[in-house]
Tab-separated table of C-alpha atoms in Angstrom:
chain	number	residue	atom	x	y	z
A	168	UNK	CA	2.543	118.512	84.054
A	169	UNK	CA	0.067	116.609	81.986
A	170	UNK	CA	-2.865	115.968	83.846
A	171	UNK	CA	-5.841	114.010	82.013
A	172	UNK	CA	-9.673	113.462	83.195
A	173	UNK	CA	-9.834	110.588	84.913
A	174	UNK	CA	-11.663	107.700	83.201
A	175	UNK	CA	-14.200	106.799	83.798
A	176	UNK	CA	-15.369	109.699	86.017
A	177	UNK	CA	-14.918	109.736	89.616
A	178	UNK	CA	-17.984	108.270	91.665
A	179	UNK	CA	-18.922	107.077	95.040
A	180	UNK	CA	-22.080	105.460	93.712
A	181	UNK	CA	-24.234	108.871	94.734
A	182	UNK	CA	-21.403	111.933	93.794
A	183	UNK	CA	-19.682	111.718	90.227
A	184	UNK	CA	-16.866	114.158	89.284
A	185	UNK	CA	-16.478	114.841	85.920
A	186	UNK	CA	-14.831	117.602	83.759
A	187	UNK	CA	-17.293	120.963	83.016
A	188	UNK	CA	-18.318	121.229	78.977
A	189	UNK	CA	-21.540	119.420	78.894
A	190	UNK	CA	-24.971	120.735	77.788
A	191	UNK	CA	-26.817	122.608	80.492
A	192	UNK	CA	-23.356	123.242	82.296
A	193	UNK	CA	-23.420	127.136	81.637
A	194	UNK	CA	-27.256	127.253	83.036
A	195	UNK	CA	-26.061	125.104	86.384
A	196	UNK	CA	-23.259	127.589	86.727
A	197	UNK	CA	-25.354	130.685	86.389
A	198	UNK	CA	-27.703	129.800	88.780
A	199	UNK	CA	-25.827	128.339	91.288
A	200	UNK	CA	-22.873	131.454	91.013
A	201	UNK	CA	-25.529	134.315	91.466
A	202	UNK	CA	-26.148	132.873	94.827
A	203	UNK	CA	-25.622	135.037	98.033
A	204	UNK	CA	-23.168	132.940	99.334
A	205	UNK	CA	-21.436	131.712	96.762
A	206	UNK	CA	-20.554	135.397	95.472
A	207	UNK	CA	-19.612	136.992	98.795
A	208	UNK	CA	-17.257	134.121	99.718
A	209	UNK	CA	-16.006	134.103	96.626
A	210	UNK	CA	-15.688	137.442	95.505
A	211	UNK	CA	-13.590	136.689	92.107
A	212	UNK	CA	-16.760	135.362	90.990
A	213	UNK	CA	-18.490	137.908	88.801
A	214	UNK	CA	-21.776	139.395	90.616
A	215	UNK	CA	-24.556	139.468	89.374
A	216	UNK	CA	-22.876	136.277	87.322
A	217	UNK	CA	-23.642	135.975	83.169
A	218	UNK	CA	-24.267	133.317	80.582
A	219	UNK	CA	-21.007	134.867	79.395
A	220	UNK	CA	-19.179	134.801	82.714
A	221	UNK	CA	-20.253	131.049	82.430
A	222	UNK	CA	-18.924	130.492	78.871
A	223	UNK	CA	-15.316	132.040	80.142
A	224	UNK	CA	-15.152	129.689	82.619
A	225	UNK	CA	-15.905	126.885	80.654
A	226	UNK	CA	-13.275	127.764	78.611
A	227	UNK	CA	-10.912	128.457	81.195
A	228	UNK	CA	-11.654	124.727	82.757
A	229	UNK	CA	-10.706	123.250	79.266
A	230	UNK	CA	-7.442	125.258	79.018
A	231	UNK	CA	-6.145	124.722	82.527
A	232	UNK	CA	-7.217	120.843	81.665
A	233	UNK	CA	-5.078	120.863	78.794
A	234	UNK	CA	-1.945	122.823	80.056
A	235	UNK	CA	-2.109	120.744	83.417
A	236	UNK	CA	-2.980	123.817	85.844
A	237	UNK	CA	-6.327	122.973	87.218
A	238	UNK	CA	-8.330	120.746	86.843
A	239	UNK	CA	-12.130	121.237	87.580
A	240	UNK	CA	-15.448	119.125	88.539
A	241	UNK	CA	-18.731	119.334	87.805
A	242	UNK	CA	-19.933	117.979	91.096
A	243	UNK	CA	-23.036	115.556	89.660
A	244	UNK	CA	-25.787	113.936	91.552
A	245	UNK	CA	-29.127	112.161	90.088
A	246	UNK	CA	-27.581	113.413	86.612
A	247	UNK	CA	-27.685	117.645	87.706
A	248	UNK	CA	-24.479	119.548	87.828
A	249	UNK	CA	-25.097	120.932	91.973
A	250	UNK	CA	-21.605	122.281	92.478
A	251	UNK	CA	-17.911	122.214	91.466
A	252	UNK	CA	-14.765	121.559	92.824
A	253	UNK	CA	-11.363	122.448	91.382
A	254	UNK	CA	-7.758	121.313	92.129
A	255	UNK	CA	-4.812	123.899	90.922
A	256	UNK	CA	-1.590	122.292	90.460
A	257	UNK	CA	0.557	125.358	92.377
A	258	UNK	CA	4.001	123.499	93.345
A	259	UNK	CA	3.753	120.308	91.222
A	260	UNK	CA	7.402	119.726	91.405
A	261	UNK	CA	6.914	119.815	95.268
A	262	UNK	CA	3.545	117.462	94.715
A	263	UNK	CA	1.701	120.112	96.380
A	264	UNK	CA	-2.098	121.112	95.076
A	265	UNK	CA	-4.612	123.169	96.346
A	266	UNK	CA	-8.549	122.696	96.292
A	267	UNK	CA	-11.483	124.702	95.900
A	268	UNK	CA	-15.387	124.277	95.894
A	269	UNK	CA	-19.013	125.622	95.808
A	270	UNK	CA	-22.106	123.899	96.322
A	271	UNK	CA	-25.823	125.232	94.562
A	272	UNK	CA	-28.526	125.737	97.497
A	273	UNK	CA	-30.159	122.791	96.776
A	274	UNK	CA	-27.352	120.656	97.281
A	275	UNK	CA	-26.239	122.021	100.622
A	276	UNK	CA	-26.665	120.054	104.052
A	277	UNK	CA	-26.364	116.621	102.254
A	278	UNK	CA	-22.804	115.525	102.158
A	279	UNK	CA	-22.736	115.979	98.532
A	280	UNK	CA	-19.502	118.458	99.098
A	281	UNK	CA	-17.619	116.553	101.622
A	282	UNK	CA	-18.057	113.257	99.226
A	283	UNK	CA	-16.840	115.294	96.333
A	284	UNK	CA	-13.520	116.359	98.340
A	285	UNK	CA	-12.993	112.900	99.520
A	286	UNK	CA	-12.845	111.576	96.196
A	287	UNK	CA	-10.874	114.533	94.501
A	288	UNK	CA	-8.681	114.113	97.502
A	289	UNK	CA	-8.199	110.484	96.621
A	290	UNK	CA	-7.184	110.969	92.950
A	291	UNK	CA	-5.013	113.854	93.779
A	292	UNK	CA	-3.165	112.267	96.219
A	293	UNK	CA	-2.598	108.682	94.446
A	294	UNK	CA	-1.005	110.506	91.346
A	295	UNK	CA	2.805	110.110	91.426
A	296	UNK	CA	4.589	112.135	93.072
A	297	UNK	CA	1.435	114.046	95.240
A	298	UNK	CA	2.351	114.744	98.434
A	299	UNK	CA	-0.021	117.497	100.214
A	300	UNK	CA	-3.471	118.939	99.346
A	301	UNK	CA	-4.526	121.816	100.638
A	302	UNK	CA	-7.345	124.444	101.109
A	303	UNK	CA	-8.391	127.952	102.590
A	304	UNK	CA	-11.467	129.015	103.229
A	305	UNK	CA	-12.698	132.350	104.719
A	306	UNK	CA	-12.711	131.780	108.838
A	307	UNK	CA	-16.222	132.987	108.165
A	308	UNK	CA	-17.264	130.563	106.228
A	309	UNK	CA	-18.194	127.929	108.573
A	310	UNK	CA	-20.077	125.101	105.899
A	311	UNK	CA	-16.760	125.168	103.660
A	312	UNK	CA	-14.539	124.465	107.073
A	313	UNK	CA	-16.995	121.583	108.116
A	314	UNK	CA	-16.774	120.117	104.474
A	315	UNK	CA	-13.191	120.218	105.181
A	316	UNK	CA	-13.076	118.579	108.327
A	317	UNK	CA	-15.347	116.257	107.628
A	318	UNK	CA	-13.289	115.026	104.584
A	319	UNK	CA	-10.439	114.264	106.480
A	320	UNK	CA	-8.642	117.330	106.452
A	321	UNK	CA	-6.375	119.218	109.196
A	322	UNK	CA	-6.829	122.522	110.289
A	323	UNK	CA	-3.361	123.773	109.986
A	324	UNK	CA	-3.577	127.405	110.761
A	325	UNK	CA	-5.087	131.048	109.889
A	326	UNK	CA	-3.765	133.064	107.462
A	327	UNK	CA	-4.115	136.521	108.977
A	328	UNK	CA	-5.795	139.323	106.933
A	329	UNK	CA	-4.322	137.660	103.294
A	330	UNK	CA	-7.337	139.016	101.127
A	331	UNK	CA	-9.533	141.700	100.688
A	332	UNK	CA	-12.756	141.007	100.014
A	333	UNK	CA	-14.351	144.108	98.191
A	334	UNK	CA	-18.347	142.680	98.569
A	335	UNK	CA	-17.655	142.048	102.170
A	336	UNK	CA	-15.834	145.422	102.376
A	337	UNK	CA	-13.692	143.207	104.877
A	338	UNK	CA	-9.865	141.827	105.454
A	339	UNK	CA	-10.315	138.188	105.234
A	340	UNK	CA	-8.267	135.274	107.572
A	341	UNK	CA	-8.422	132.373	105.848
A	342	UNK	CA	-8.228	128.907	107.471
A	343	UNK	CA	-5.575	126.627	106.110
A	344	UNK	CA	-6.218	123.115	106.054
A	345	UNK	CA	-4.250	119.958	104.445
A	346	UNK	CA	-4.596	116.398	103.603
A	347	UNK	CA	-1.693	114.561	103.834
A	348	UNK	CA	-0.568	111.233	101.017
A	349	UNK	CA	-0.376	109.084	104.195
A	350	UNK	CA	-4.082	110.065	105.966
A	351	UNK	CA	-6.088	108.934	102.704
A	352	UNK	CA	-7.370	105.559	104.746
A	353	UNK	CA	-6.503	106.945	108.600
């Protein structure tokens, strides 16, 4: 599935989405990644999180741009990468995606994230053939559940003990939530 940046970036007027690769990228990465938070919530992230982790996922942003299997944000605001957000394309034949994100400290607690989701939610779900976007998020993890909600997004359901999370040394239930084509503008 070919899947291209949109152009020009995606912006509310205050949030702008657009693709990872610019200077000063790897530096916003590092320091938001080696957050607390961000690396026990997300424990594929590499902890304590390199200039070279950085670099590899970078790269791996550019490749899953070009082969049309994610597709990730730098989350932008007043010009400063403050977060990400990434859509994976898992049943694009059944126009279903899935969507990701992390927010740096300092962008927390301002409706930065939940703007970000509402307008990668938008573009996701106006591409042909997009039917459902959806999201998990550690039941834990209550910030990423009210950026969910507060997007627009359904709580579907918990996903009973589906991951181990090594750093937490616990079984994690994630929350499933979805946004639906037809809710964009309910």
């Amino acid at each position: 599935m070919a899947v291209r940046p949109p152009e020009p970036p995606l912006t509310d007027g205050v949030v702008r989405l657009r693709p990872w690769g610019e200077d000063g990228d790897a530096e916003a990465i590092v320091a938001a990644c080696n957050d607390r938070a961000i690396a026990e919530f997300l424990d594929l992230i590499p902890s304590p999180y390199t200039h070279s982790d950085a670099h590899a996922y970078l790269e791996l942003c550019r490749v899953g741009w070009r082969d049309g299997t994610t597709s990730n944000f730098a989350i932008v605001v007043d010009g400063a990468a403050v977060g990400s957000i990434g859509v994976r394309w898992v049943e694009p034949d059944q126009g279903v995606a899935e969507v990701g994100y992390w927010m740096a400290p300092s962008a927390r607690g301002r409706g930065v994230c939940s703007k970000a989701l509402e307008l990668v939610s938008r573009w996701v779900l106006e591409r042909p053939g997009m039917a459902r976007l959806q999201l998990r998020t550690d039941e834990e993890n209550l910030a990423s559940k009210r950026v969910a909600e507060k997007a627009g997004f359904t709580r579907e359901g918990v996903l009973r003990s589906s991951h181990f999370n090594a750093r937490l040394e616990r079984r994690v239930d994630f929350v499933m939530y979805s946004l639906l084509r037809g809710e964009l503008d309910a």
